[in-house]
PDB file of C-alpha atoms in Angstrom:
ATOM      1  CA  MET A   4     -29.865 -14.555 -40.821  1.00 54.00           C
ATOM      2  CA  SER A   5     -27.906 -13.379 -38.040  1.00 63.00           C
ATOM      3  CA  LYS A   6     -25.497 -16.016 -36.438  1.00 76.00           C
ATOM      4  CA  ARG A   7     -26.495 -17.602 -33.298  1.00 83.00           C
ATOM      5  CA  VAL A   8     -23.983 -16.989 -30.440  1.00 91.00           C
ATOM      6  CA  GLU A   9     -24.310 -18.716 -26.906  1.00 95.00           C
ATOM      7  CA  VAL A  10     -23.311 -16.287 -24.078  1.00 95.00           C
ATOM      8  CA  ALA A  11     -23.035 -16.942 -20.343  1.00 97.00           C
ATOM      9  CA  ALA A  12     -23.623 -14.135 -17.971  1.00 97.00           C
ATOM     10  CA  GLY A  13     -23.270 -13.934 -13.965  1.00 97.00           C
ATOM     11  CA  VAL A  14     -25.185 -11.930 -11.518  1.00 97.00           C
ATOM     12  CA  ILE A  15     -22.434 -11.430  -8.978  1.00 96.00           C
ATOM     13  CA  PHE A  16     -23.716 -10.564  -5.705  1.00 91.00           C
ATOM     14  CA  GLY A  17     -21.675  -8.732  -2.993  1.00 89.00           C
ATOM     15  CA  ARG A  18     -22.085  -9.171   0.785  1.00 86.00           C
ATOM     16  CA  ASP A  19     -24.325  -6.238   0.951  1.00 91.00           C
ATOM     17  CA  GLY A  20     -26.893  -7.690  -1.690  1.00 90.00           C
ATOM     18  CA  ARG A  21     -25.725  -5.444  -4.494  1.00 94.00           C
ATOM     19  CA  PHE A  22     -24.795  -6.623  -7.853  1.00 95.00           C
ATOM     20  CA  LEU A  23     -22.022  -6.053 -10.309  1.00 96.00           C
ATOM     21  CA  LEU A  24     -22.408  -4.406 -13.570  1.00 96.00           C
ATOM     22  CA  GLY A  25     -19.678  -3.582 -16.233  1.00 96.00           C
ATOM     23  CA  GLN A  26     -19.651  -0.775 -18.755  1.00 96.00           C
ATOM     24  CA  ARG A  27     -18.647  -1.940 -22.350  1.00 93.00           C
ATOM     25  CA  ALA A  28     -15.420  -0.546 -23.748  1.00 92.00           C
ATOM     26  CA  PRO A  29     -15.200   1.841 -26.615  1.00 93.00           C
ATOM     27  CA  ASP A  30     -13.942  -0.630 -29.376  1.00 87.00           C
ATOM     28  CA  THR A  31     -17.071  -2.938 -28.788  1.00 85.00           C
ATOM     29  CA  PHE A  32     -20.719  -3.216 -29.997  1.00 85.00           C
ATOM     30  CA  TYR A  33     -22.967  -1.108 -27.852  1.00 87.00           C
ATOM     31  CA  ALA A  34     -19.810   0.899 -26.520  1.00 92.00           C
ATOM     32  CA  GLY A  35     -20.696   2.692 -23.227  1.00 95.00           C
ATOM     33  CA  TYR A  36     -23.729   0.341 -22.391  1.00 94.00           C
ATOM     34  CA  TRP A  37     -23.917  -1.660 -18.915  1.00 95.00           C
ATOM     35  CA  GLU A  38     -24.181  -5.192 -18.794  1.00 94.00           C
ATOM     36  CA  PHE A  39     -23.563  -8.282 -16.725  1.00 96.00           C
ATOM     37  CA  PRO A  40     -20.070  -9.911 -16.810  1.00 96.00           C
ATOM     38  CA  GLY A  41     -19.702 -13.026 -18.831  1.00 96.00           C
ATOM     39  CA  GLY A  42     -18.710 -13.717 -22.339  1.00 94.00           C
ATOM     40  CA  LYS A  43     -19.173 -16.230 -25.204  1.00 95.00           C
ATOM     41  CA  VAL A  44     -19.611 -20.102 -24.666  1.00 97.00           C
ATOM     42  CA  GLU A  45     -16.673 -21.935 -26.654  1.00 96.00           C
ATOM     43  CA  PRO A  46     -16.968 -24.938 -28.435  1.00 94.00           C
ATOM     44  CA  GLY A  47     -17.264 -27.964 -26.216  1.00 95.00           C
ATOM     45  CA  GLU A  48     -17.867 -25.789 -22.955  1.00 97.00           C
ATOM     46  CA  SER A  49     -21.094 -25.828 -20.855  1.00 97.00           C
ATOM     47  CA  PRO A  50     -22.334 -22.377 -20.096  1.00 97.00           C
ATOM     48  CA  ALA A  51     -21.682 -22.694 -16.453  1.00 97.00           C
ATOM     49  CA  ASP A  52     -18.017 -23.593 -17.353  1.00 97.00           C
ATOM     50  CA  ALA A  53     -17.677 -20.769 -19.638  1.00 98.00           C
ATOM     51  CA  LEU A  54     -18.925 -18.424 -16.981  1.00 98.00           C
ATOM     52  CA  VAL A  55     -16.390 -19.751 -14.514  1.00 97.00           C
ATOM     53  CA  ARG A  56     -13.590 -19.124 -16.881  1.00 97.00           C
ATOM     54  CA  GLU A  57     -14.864 -15.667 -18.297  1.00 97.00           C
ATOM     55  CA  LEU A  58     -14.969 -14.243 -14.717  1.00 97.00           C
ATOM     56  CA  ASP A  59     -11.400 -15.654 -13.858  1.00 96.00           C
ATOM     57  CA  GLU A  60     -10.227 -13.968 -17.168  1.00 95.00           C
ATOM     58  CA  GLU A  61     -12.197 -10.682 -17.127  1.00 94.00           C
ATOM     59  CA  LEU A  62     -12.405 -10.067 -13.366  1.00 96.00           C
ATOM     60  CA  GLY A  63      -9.785 -12.344 -11.870  1.00 95.00           C
ATOM     61  CA  ILE A  64     -12.334 -13.838  -9.463  1.00 96.00           C
ATOM     62  CA  ARG A  65     -12.764 -17.643  -8.748  1.00 96.00           C
ATOM     63  CA  VAL A  66     -16.407 -18.918  -8.565  1.00 96.00           C
ATOM     64  CA  ARG A  67     -17.341 -21.002  -5.311  1.00 93.00           C
ATOM     65  CA  VAL A  68     -21.177 -21.137  -5.895  1.00 92.00           C
ATOM     66  CA  LEU A  69     -22.965 -20.822  -9.062  1.00 95.00           C
ATOM     67  CA  ARG A  70     -26.833 -21.123  -9.436  1.00 96.00           C
ATOM     68  CA  PRO A  71     -28.415 -21.728 -12.728  1.00 95.00           C
ATOM     69  CA  TRP A  72     -31.348 -18.983 -13.236  1.00 97.00           C
ATOM     70  CA  ILE A  73     -32.914 -17.929 -16.429  1.00 97.00           C
ATOM     71  CA  THR A  74     -32.237 -17.849 -20.252  1.00 96.00           C
ATOM     72  CA  ARG A  75     -33.038 -15.287 -22.546  1.00 94.00           C
ATOM     73  CA  GLU A  76     -32.571 -14.681 -26.339  1.00 91.00           C
ATOM     74  CA  HIS A  77     -32.126 -11.279 -28.071  1.00 86.00           C
ATOM     75  CA  LEU A  78     -31.706 -10.590 -31.771  1.00 84.00           C
ATOM     76  CA  TYR A  79     -28.959  -8.002 -32.486  1.00 78.00           C
ATOM     77  CA  GLU A  80     -28.167  -6.564 -35.668  1.00 74.00           C
ATOM     78  CA  HIS A  81     -24.878  -8.483 -35.655  1.00 72.00           C
ATOM     79  CA  ALA A  82     -25.867 -11.680 -33.789  1.00 79.00           C
ATOM     80  CA  HIS A  83     -28.920 -13.820 -32.527  1.00 89.00           C
ATOM     81  CA  VAL A  84     -27.695 -14.020 -28.955  1.00 90.00           C
ATOM     82  CA  ARG A  85     -28.940 -16.649 -26.245  1.00 94.00           C
ATOM     83  CA  LEU A  86     -27.770 -15.713 -22.625  1.00 95.00           C
ATOM     84  CA  HIS A  87     -27.577 -18.023 -20.050  1.00 97.00           C
ATOM     85  CA  PHE A  88     -27.772 -16.144 -16.543  1.00 97.00           C
ATOM     86  CA  PHE A  89     -26.383 -17.615 -13.459  1.00 97.00           C
ATOM     87  CA  GLU A  90     -26.167 -16.269 -10.089  1.00 96.00           C
ATOM     88  CA  VAL A  91     -22.722 -16.221  -8.628  1.00 94.00           C
ATOM     89  CA  ALA A  92     -23.531 -16.470  -4.927  1.00 87.00           C
ATOM     90  CA  ASP A  93     -20.079 -17.065  -3.497  1.00 90.00           C
ATOM     91  CA  TRP A  94     -16.864 -16.061  -5.052  1.00 93.00           C
ATOM     92  CA  GLU A  95     -13.240 -15.239  -3.889  1.00 94.00           C
ATOM     93  CA  GLY A  96     -10.210 -12.994  -5.241  1.00 93.00           C
ATOM     94  CA  GLU A  97      -9.846  -9.255  -5.717  1.00 92.00           C
ATOM     95  CA  LEU A  98     -11.808  -7.670  -8.595  1.00 93.00           C
ATOM     96  CA  ARG A  99      -9.265  -6.631 -11.295  1.00 92.00           C
ATOM     97  CA  ASP A 100     -11.335  -5.726 -14.353  1.00 91.00           C
ATOM     98  CA  HIS A 101      -9.458  -6.321 -17.600  1.00 91.00           C
ATOM     99  CA  VAL A 102     -12.216  -5.787 -20.423  1.00 92.00           C
ATOM    100  CA  HIS A 103     -14.779  -2.956 -19.060  1.00 94.00           C
ATOM    101  CA  SER A 104     -14.494   0.654 -19.048  1.00 95.00           C
ATOM    102  CA  ALA A 105     -15.813   1.039 -15.441  1.00 95.00           C
ATOM    103  CA  LEU A 106     -17.365  -1.483 -12.906  1.00 96.00           C
ATOM    104  CA  SER A 107     -20.351  -0.553 -10.491  1.00 97.00           C
ATOM    105  CA  TRP A 108     -22.163  -2.400  -7.652  1.00 96.00           C
ATOM    106  CA  GLU A 109     -25.908  -1.748  -7.917  1.00 96.00           C
ATOM    107  CA  PRO A 110     -28.774  -2.095  -5.666  1.00 95.00           C
ATOM    108  CA  VAL A 111     -31.209  -4.740  -6.917  1.00 92.00           C
ATOM    109  CA  ASP A 112     -34.659  -2.444  -6.398  1.00 89.00           C
ATOM    110  CA  ALA A 113     -33.164   0.860  -8.119  1.00 88.00           C
ATOM    111  CA  PRO A 114     -30.003   0.472 -10.248  1.00 90.00           C
ATOM    112  CA  GLU A 115     -28.499   3.828 -10.941  1.00 93.00           C
ATOM    113  CA  VAL A 116     -26.293   3.415 -14.237  1.00 94.00           C
ATOM    114  CA  GLY A 117     -27.345   3.244 -17.619  1.00 92.00           C
ATOM    115  CA  PRO A 118     -28.108   2.598 -20.385  1.00 93.00           C
ATOM    116  CA  MET A 119     -28.431  -1.150 -19.977  1.00 92.00           C
ATOM    117  CA  LEU A 120     -27.499  -3.463 -23.015  1.00 87.00           C
ATOM    118  CA  PRO A 121     -30.928  -4.185 -24.468  1.00 85.00           C
ATOM    119  CA  ALA A 122     -30.619  -8.062 -24.021  1.00 80.00           C
ATOM    120  CA  ASN A 123     -29.994  -7.315 -20.158  1.00 79.00           C
ATOM    121  CA  GLY A 124     -32.818  -4.942 -19.537  1.00 76.00           C
ATOM    122  CA  PRO A 125     -35.541  -7.372 -18.615  1.00 82.00           C
ATOM    123  CA  ILE A 126     -33.083  -9.160 -16.124  1.00 91.00           C
ATOM    124  CA  LEU A 127     -33.309  -6.040 -13.973  1.00 93.00           C
ATOM    125  CA  LYS A 128     -37.172  -6.591 -13.317  1.00 94.00           C
ATOM    126  CA  ALA A 129     -36.486 -10.101 -12.496  1.00 96.00           C
ATOM    127  CA  LEU A 130     -34.145  -9.433  -9.910  1.00 95.00           C
ATOM    128  CA  ARG A 131     -36.784  -7.318  -8.129  1.00 96.00           C
ATOM    129  CA  LEU A 132     -39.031 -10.271  -7.606  1.00 97.00           C
ATOM    130  CA  PRO A 133     -38.568 -11.333  -3.888  1.00 97.00           C
ATOM    131  CA  ARG A 134     -37.205 -14.936  -3.356  1.00 97.00           C
ATOM    132  CA  TRP A 135     -39.969 -15.782  -1.111  1.00 98.00           C
ATOM    133  CA  MET A 136     -43.966 -15.600  -1.657  1.00 98.00           C
ATOM    134  CA  GLY A 137     -46.304 -15.904   1.050  1.00 98.00           C
ATOM    135  CA  ILE A 138     -49.757 -17.169   0.119  1.00 98.00           C
ATOM    136  CA  THR A 139     -52.640 -16.343   2.328  1.00 98.00           C
ATOM    137  CA  HIS A 140     -55.299 -18.735   3.935  1.00 97.00           C
ATOM    138  CA  ALA A 141     -57.432 -16.655   5.940  1.00 98.00           C
ATOM    139  CA  THR A 142     -60.518 -18.606   5.071  1.00 97.00           C
ATOM    140  CA  ASP A 143     -58.757 -21.517   7.029  1.00 95.00           C
ATOM    141  CA  ILE A 144     -57.502 -19.468  10.003  1.00 97.00           C
ATOM    142  CA  GLY A 145     -59.778 -16.409   9.942  1.00 98.00           C
ATOM    143  CA  VAL A 146     -59.010 -13.002   8.569  1.00 98.00           C
ATOM    144  CA  ALA A 147     -58.007 -11.224  11.837  1.00 98.00           C
ATOM    145  CA  ARG A 148     -55.394 -13.866  12.547  1.00 98.00           C
ATOM    146  CA  GLN A 149     -54.148 -13.875   9.067  1.00 98.00           C
ATOM    147  CA  LEU A 150     -53.552 -10.213   9.098  1.00 98.00           C
ATOM    148  CA  GLU A 151     -51.855 -10.511  12.426  1.00 98.00           C
ATOM    149  CA  LEU A 152     -49.448 -13.192  11.027  1.00 98.00           C
ATOM    150  CA  LEU A 153     -49.023 -10.844   7.727  1.00 98.00           C
ATOM    151  CA  ASP A 154     -47.842  -7.921  10.156  1.00 98.00           C
ATOM    152  CA  ALA A 155     -45.326 -10.147  11.813  1.00 98.00           C
ATOM    153  CA  ALA A 156     -43.906 -11.612   8.450  1.00 98.00           C
ATOM    154  CA  LEU A 157     -43.765  -8.176   6.578  1.00 98.00           C
ATOM    155  CA  ALA A 158     -41.785  -6.859   9.780  1.00 98.00           C
ATOM    156  CA  SER A 159     -39.527 -10.033   9.265  1.00 97.00           C
ATOM    157  CA  GLY A 160     -38.790  -9.191   5.778  1.00 97.00           C
ATOM    158  CA  LEU A 161     -41.712 -10.892   3.671  1.00 98.00           C
ATOM    159  CA  ARG A 162     -41.853  -8.802   0.338  1.00 98.00           C
ATOM    160  CA  LEU A 163     -44.080 -10.720  -1.894  1.00 98.00           C
ATOM    161  CA  VAL A 164     -47.929 -11.955  -0.859  1.00 99.00           C
ATOM    162  CA  GLN A 165     -50.331 -13.713  -3.099  1.00 98.00           C
ATOM    163  CA  VAL A 166     -53.883 -13.154  -1.815  1.00 98.00           C
ATOM    164  CA  ARG A 167     -55.564 -16.560  -2.476  1.00 98.00           C
ATOM    165  CA  GLU A 168     -58.967 -17.037  -0.704  1.00 98.00           C
ATOM    166  CA  PRO A 169     -61.181 -19.367  -3.243  1.00 96.00           C
ATOM    167  CA  GLY A 170     -63.571 -19.866  -0.470  1.00 91.00           C
ATOM    168  CA  MET A 171     -64.294 -16.171   0.244  1.00 97.00           C
ATOM    169  CA  GLY A 172     -67.201 -14.240  -0.740  1.00 97.00           C
ATOM    170  CA  ALA A 173     -66.676 -11.344  -3.000  1.00 97.00           C
ATOM    171  CA  SER A 174     -67.292  -8.325  -0.714  1.00 98.00           C
ATOM    172  CA  ASP A 175     -65.244 -10.016   2.128  1.00 98.00           C
ATOM    173  CA  LEU A 176     -62.405 -10.798  -0.349  1.00 98.00           C
ATOM    174  CA  CYS A 177     -62.356  -7.120  -1.775  1.00 98.00           C
ATOM    175  CA  ALA A 178     -62.172  -5.757   2.050  1.00 98.00           C
ATOM    176  CA  PHE A 179     -59.284  -8.462   2.938  1.00 98.00           C
ATOM    177  CA  ALA A 180     -57.230  -7.957  -0.292  1.00 98.00           C
ATOM    178  CA  ALA A 181     -57.377  -4.063   0.423  1.00 98.00           C
ATOM    179  CA  ALA A 182     -56.207  -4.700   3.870  1.00 98.00           C
ATOM    180  CA  VAL A 183     -53.293  -6.682   2.765  1.00 98.00           C
ATOM    181  CA  VAL A 184     -52.263  -3.990   0.281  1.00 98.00           C
ATOM    182  CA  LYS A 185     -52.772  -1.343   3.057  1.00 98.00           C
ATOM    183  CA  ARG A 186     -50.255  -3.329   5.119  1.00 98.00           C
ATOM    184  CA  ALA A 187     -47.821  -4.295   2.643  1.00 98.00           C
ATOM    185  CA  ARG A 188     -47.271  -0.898   0.938  1.00 98.00           C
ATOM    186  CA  PRO A 189     -45.547   0.899   3.576  1.00 98.00           C
ATOM    187  CA  ARG A 190     -43.112  -2.114   3.819  1.00 97.00           C
ATOM    188  CA  GLY A 191     -42.297  -1.886   0.045  1.00 97.00           C
ATOM    189  CA  ALA A 192     -43.842  -5.511  -0.438  1.00 98.00           C
ATOM    190  CA  LEU A 193     -45.515  -6.481  -3.754  1.00 98.00           C
ATOM    191  CA  VAL A 194     -49.114  -8.047  -3.667  1.00 98.00           C
ATOM    192  CA  VAL A 195     -50.501 -10.163  -6.338  1.00 99.00           C
ATOM    193  CA  VAL A 196     -54.301 -11.283  -6.188  1.00 98.00           C
ATOM    194  CA  ASN A 197     -54.931 -14.737  -7.377  1.00 98.00           C
ATOM    195  CA  GLY A 198     -57.245 -14.966 -10.394  1.00 98.00           C
ATOM    196  CA  ASN A 199     -58.864 -11.677 -10.518  1.00 98.00           C
ATOM    197  CA  ALA A 200     -57.098  -8.765 -12.539  1.00 98.00           C
ATOM    198  CA  GLU A 201     -60.040  -6.513 -11.884  1.00 98.00           C
ATOM    199  CA  LEU A 202     -60.015  -6.728  -8.137  1.00 98.00           C
ATOM    200  CA  ALA A 203     -56.126  -6.483  -8.051  1.00 98.00           C
ATOM    201  CA  ALA A 204     -56.767  -3.073  -9.713  1.00 98.00           C
ATOM    202  CA  GLU A 205     -59.606  -2.017  -7.743  1.00 98.00           C
ATOM    203  CA  VAL A 206     -57.577  -2.524  -4.503  1.00 98.00           C
ATOM    204  CA  GLY A 207     -54.282  -1.157  -5.809  1.00 98.00           C
ATOM    205  CA  ALA A 208     -52.515  -4.323  -5.745  1.00 98.00           C
ATOM    206  CA  ASP A 209     -49.138  -4.917  -7.858  1.00 98.00           C
ATOM    207  CA  GLY A 210     -50.442  -7.456 -10.064  1.00 98.00           C
ATOM    208  CA  VAL A 211     -52.399 -10.765 -10.760  1.00 98.00           C
ATOM    209  CA  HIS A 212     -51.506 -14.260 -10.236  1.00 98.00           C
ATOM    210  CA  LEU A 213     -53.245 -16.646 -12.834  1.00 98.00           C
ATOM    211  CA  SER A 214     -54.353 -20.347 -12.302  1.00 98.00           C
ATOM    212  CA  ALA A 215     -53.189 -22.928 -14.731  1.00 98.00           C
ATOM    213  CA  ALA A 216     -56.802 -23.017 -16.232  1.00 98.00           C
ATOM    214  CA  GLN A 217     -56.670 -19.029 -16.628  1.00 98.00           C
ATOM    215  CA  LEU A 218     -53.334 -19.418 -18.342  1.00 98.00           C
ATOM    216  CA  ALA A 219     -54.609 -22.064 -20.781  1.00 98.00           C
ATOM    217  CA  GLY A 220     -57.459 -19.754 -21.798  1.00 98.00           C
ATOM    218  CA  LEU A 221     -55.351 -16.527 -21.788  1.00 98.00           C
ATOM    219  CA  GLU A 222     -55.637 -14.345 -24.983  1.00 97.00           C
ATOM    220  CA  ALA A 223     -53.540 -11.434 -23.915  1.00 97.00           C
ATOM    221  CA  ARG A 224     -51.417 -10.511 -20.867  1.00 98.00           C
ATOM    222  CA  PRO A 225     -53.214  -8.549 -18.098  1.00 97.00           C
ATOM    223  CA  VAL A 226     -52.296  -4.834 -18.061  1.00 96.00           C
ATOM    224  CA  LEU A 227     -50.685  -4.901 -14.651  1.00 98.00           C
ATOM    225  CA  GLU A 228     -47.172  -4.353 -13.542  1.00 97.00           C
ATOM    226  CA  TRP A 229     -46.617  -7.885 -12.090  1.00 98.00           C
ATOM    227  CA  VAL A 230     -48.307 -11.051 -13.894  1.00 98.00           C
ATOM    228  CA  GLY A 231     -47.448 -14.644 -12.847  1.00 98.00           C
ATOM    229  CA  ALA A 232     -49.184 -17.993 -13.202  1.00 98.00           C
ATOM    230  CA  SER A 233     -49.252 -21.410 -11.567  1.00 98.00           C
ATOM    231  CA  CYS A 234     -47.782 -24.124 -13.571  1.00 98.00           C
ATOM    232  CA  HIS A 235     -47.470 -27.828 -13.402  1.00 96.00           C
ATOM    233  CA  THR A 236     -45.990 -28.792 -16.888  1.00 97.00           C
ATOM    234  CA  ARG A 237     -43.333 -27.713 -19.112  1.00 98.00           C
ATOM    235  CA  ALA A 238     -45.916 -26.847 -21.790  1.00 98.00           C
ATOM    236  CA  GLU A 239     -47.626 -24.501 -19.262  1.00 98.00           C
ATOM    237  CA  LEU A 240     -44.373 -22.651 -18.332  1.00 98.00           C
ATOM    238  CA  GLU A 241     -43.542 -22.235 -21.829  1.00 98.00           C
ATOM    239  CA  ARG A 242     -47.005 -20.688 -22.438  1.00 98.00           C
ATOM    240  CA  ALA A 243     -46.506 -18.221 -19.409  1.00 98.00           C
ATOM    241  CA  ALA A 244     -43.042 -17.216 -21.078  1.00 97.00           C
ATOM    242  CA  GLY A 245     -44.796 -16.721 -24.419  1.00 97.00           C
ATOM    243  CA  PHE A 246     -47.092 -14.140 -22.874  1.00 98.00           C
ATOM    244  CA  GLY A 247     -44.209 -12.504 -21.299  1.00 96.00           C
ATOM    245  CA  LEU A 248     -45.288 -13.405 -17.649  1.00 98.00           C
ATOM    246  CA  ASP A 249     -42.959 -11.913 -15.062  1.00 97.00           C
ATOM    247  CA  TYR A 250     -42.745 -15.422 -13.079  1.00 98.00           C
ATOM    248  CA  ALA A 251     -44.166 -18.623 -12.656  1.00 98.00           C
ATOM    249  CA  VAL A 252     -45.061 -20.853  -9.710  1.00 98.00           C
ATOM    250  CA  LEU A 253     -44.173 -24.728 -10.199  1.00 98.00           C
ATOM    251  CA  GLY A 254     -45.237 -27.728  -7.965  1.00 95.00           C
ATOM    252  CA  ALA A 255     -45.808 -29.445  -5.998  1.00 95.00           C
ATOM    253  CA  VAL A 256     -42.135 -30.291  -5.349  1.00 97.00           C
ATOM    254  CA  LEU A 257     -42.727 -32.167  -2.269  1.00 95.00           C
ATOM    255  CA  PRO A 258     -45.705 -33.705  -0.392  1.00 91.00           C
ATOM    256  CA  THR A 259     -47.967 -31.056   1.012  1.00 84.00           C
ATOM    257  CA  ALA A 260     -50.672 -30.995   3.833  1.00 74.00           C
ATOM    258  CA  THR A 261     -52.994 -29.113   1.362  1.00 72.00           C
ATOM    259  CA  HIS A 262     -53.069 -31.907  -1.239  1.00 71.00           C
ATOM    260  CA  PRO A 263     -52.184 -35.139   0.440  1.00 75.00           C
ATOM    261  CA  GLY A 264     -51.391 -37.742  -1.938  1.00 76.00           C
ATOM    262  CA  GLN A 265     -50.827 -35.722  -4.986  1.00 83.00           C
ATOM    263  CA  PRO A 266     -48.047 -36.911  -7.103  1.00 88.00           C
ATOM    264  CA  THR A 267     -44.892 -34.798  -6.452  1.00 95.00           C
ATOM    265  CA  LEU A 268     -42.036 -33.371  -8.850  1.00 97.00           C
ATOM    266  CA  GLY A 269     -39.109 -33.857  -6.644  1.00 97.00           C
ATOM    267  CA  TRP A 270     -36.114 -31.608  -7.335  1.00 98.00           C
ATOM    268  CA  GLU A 271     -34.405 -33.532 -10.190  1.00 97.00           C
ATOM    269  CA  ARG A 272     -37.636 -33.127 -12.215  1.00 98.00           C
ATOM    270  CA  PHE A 273     -38.188 -29.556 -11.159  1.00 98.00           C
ATOM    271  CA  ALA A 274     -34.608 -28.526 -12.414  1.00 98.00           C
ATOM    272  CA  GLU A 275     -35.299 -30.256 -15.677  1.00 98.00           C
ATOM    273  CA  LEU A 276     -38.730 -28.372 -16.264  1.00 98.00           C
ATOM    274  CA  VAL A 277     -37.287 -25.074 -15.449  1.00 98.00           C
ATOM    275  CA  GLY A 278     -34.099 -25.305 -17.500  1.00 96.00           C
ATOM    276  CA  GLY A 279     -33.711 -22.640 -20.022  1.00 96.00           C
ATOM    277  CA  LEU A 280     -36.716 -20.423 -19.236  1.00 97.00           C
ATOM    278  CA  PRO A 281     -36.676 -16.805 -19.827  1.00 96.00           C
ATOM    279  CA  MET A 282     -38.568 -15.790 -16.419  1.00 97.00           C
ATOM    280  CA  PRO A 283     -37.896 -16.758 -12.680  1.00 98.00           C
ATOM    281  CA  VAL A 284     -39.730 -19.638 -11.390  1.00 98.00           C
ATOM    282  CA  LEU A 285     -40.921 -20.279  -7.624  1.00 98.00           C
ATOM    283  CA  ALA A 286     -40.944 -23.664  -6.185  1.00 98.00           C
ATOM    284  CA  LEU A 287     -44.105 -24.706  -4.557  1.00 98.00           C
ATOM    285  CA  GLY A 288     -45.403 -27.563  -2.274  1.00 96.00           C
ATOM    286  CA  GLY A 289     -44.349 -28.901   1.443  1.00 95.00           C
ATOM    287  CA  LEU A 290     -41.185 -26.391   1.383  1.00 97.00           C
ATOM    288  CA  ARG A 291     -39.666 -24.540   4.115  1.00 96.00           C
ATOM    289  CA  ARG A 292     -37.458 -21.865   4.583  1.00 95.00           C
ATOM    290  CA  ALA A 293     -34.442 -24.457   5.222  1.00 97.00           C
ATOM    291  CA  ASP A 294     -35.133 -25.422   1.535  1.00 98.00           C
ATOM    292  CA  MET A 295     -34.170 -22.224  -0.142  1.00 97.00           C
ATOM    293  CA  GLU A 296     -30.800 -23.136  -0.697  1.00 95.00           C
ATOM    294  CA  ARG A 297     -31.664 -26.603  -2.414  1.00 97.00           C
ATOM    295  CA  ALA A 298     -34.241 -24.860  -4.418  1.00 98.00           C
ATOM    296  CA  ARG A 299     -32.135 -22.238  -5.792  1.00 96.00           C
ATOM    297  CA  ALA A 300     -29.376 -24.851  -6.501  1.00 95.00           C
ATOM    298  CA  ALA A 301     -32.210 -26.617  -8.710  1.00 97.00           C
ATOM    299  CA  GLY A 302     -32.766 -23.501 -10.811  1.00 97.00           C
ATOM    300  CA  ALA A 303     -35.723 -21.952  -8.713  1.00 98.00           C
ATOM    301  CA  HIS A 304     -35.624 -18.329  -8.096  1.00 98.00           C
ATOM    302  CA  GLY A 305     -37.356 -18.802  -4.725  1.00 98.00           C
ATOM    303  CA  ILE A 306     -40.110 -20.397  -2.864  1.00 98.00           C
ATOM    304  CA  ALA A 307     -43.627 -20.110  -2.622  1.00 98.00           C
ATOM    305  CA  ALA A 308     -45.511 -21.248   0.254  1.00 97.00           C
ATOM    306  CA  ILE A 309     -48.757 -21.161   2.405  1.00 96.00           C
ATOM    307  CA  ARG A 310     -48.221 -22.516   6.000  1.00 95.00           C
ATOM    308  CA  ALA A 311     -44.332 -21.955   5.996  1.00 96.00           C
ATOM    309  CA  SER A 312     -44.945 -18.267   5.361  1.00 98.00           C
ATOM    310  CA  TRP A 313     -46.836 -17.812   8.397  1.00 97.00           C
ATOM    311  CA  ASP A 314     -45.325 -20.212  10.734  1.00 89.00           C
ATOM    312  CA  GLN A 315     -43.979 -18.370  13.848  1.00 68.00           C
ATOM    313  CA  SER A 316     -42.282 -21.461  15.496  1.00 56.00           C
TER     314      SER A 316
END
């Protein structure tokens, strides 16, 4: 049996949005591989405290803002490693590396260095998931108006769209989903179709978003690049993780106009539910853009929303 090692790792962002990778030194396991900076959690330390200490010792930087993100496990030949990833959103000091052969600032969408340390590889895909998901409601506001608002949102930086139209007929839904994909593709935005993997493939969408009921009956991960699911409980989140889904959406965090009177989680409960999960989770329910910092402080990757995504006020 390999020994269990707890490790804290940091996704350190620069002002230009790039993140930092370090190349492992010649006298270490996987020499020459690239990794996220961090190190071993010592007895009596929390992962967050360990990362703050490690980044000071290894890189000479002092952390100002640290956000919990995701936790992944990997079985190496020498150890069973549990990696607690944090986003280092703000830091001070001049980088002075003491442990790596080299450092490199890499773009989120297409890192150029390699090979990556095996445990860290899946993190690169998670970093590609945009921070805001716009959920369509063309059935409520009309297809023409929804597409008009979509164009404006894409021009303003929206890069993840969920086509969700439960009241739309099959032929109309196919045409609408195809129109969304046509608009999103030139902007580099991802499109997932709610509940219908076959339709997603037909219109050239990037993936499918499963309902909680579909997740409960799932037997195998759909064969699409991006697969996510709506969740409401820890058990559902763990089921999504067990199938290797790329993300989950958890809510409702706050009261919503869509489901008035529905019980809400609140931020404290949200943070409890998402702690220690291996995939990013988007917060849903009554949220606006001003809630992004609060959401990420609670461990959310970002926010999913209907009305706030298309609000031009």
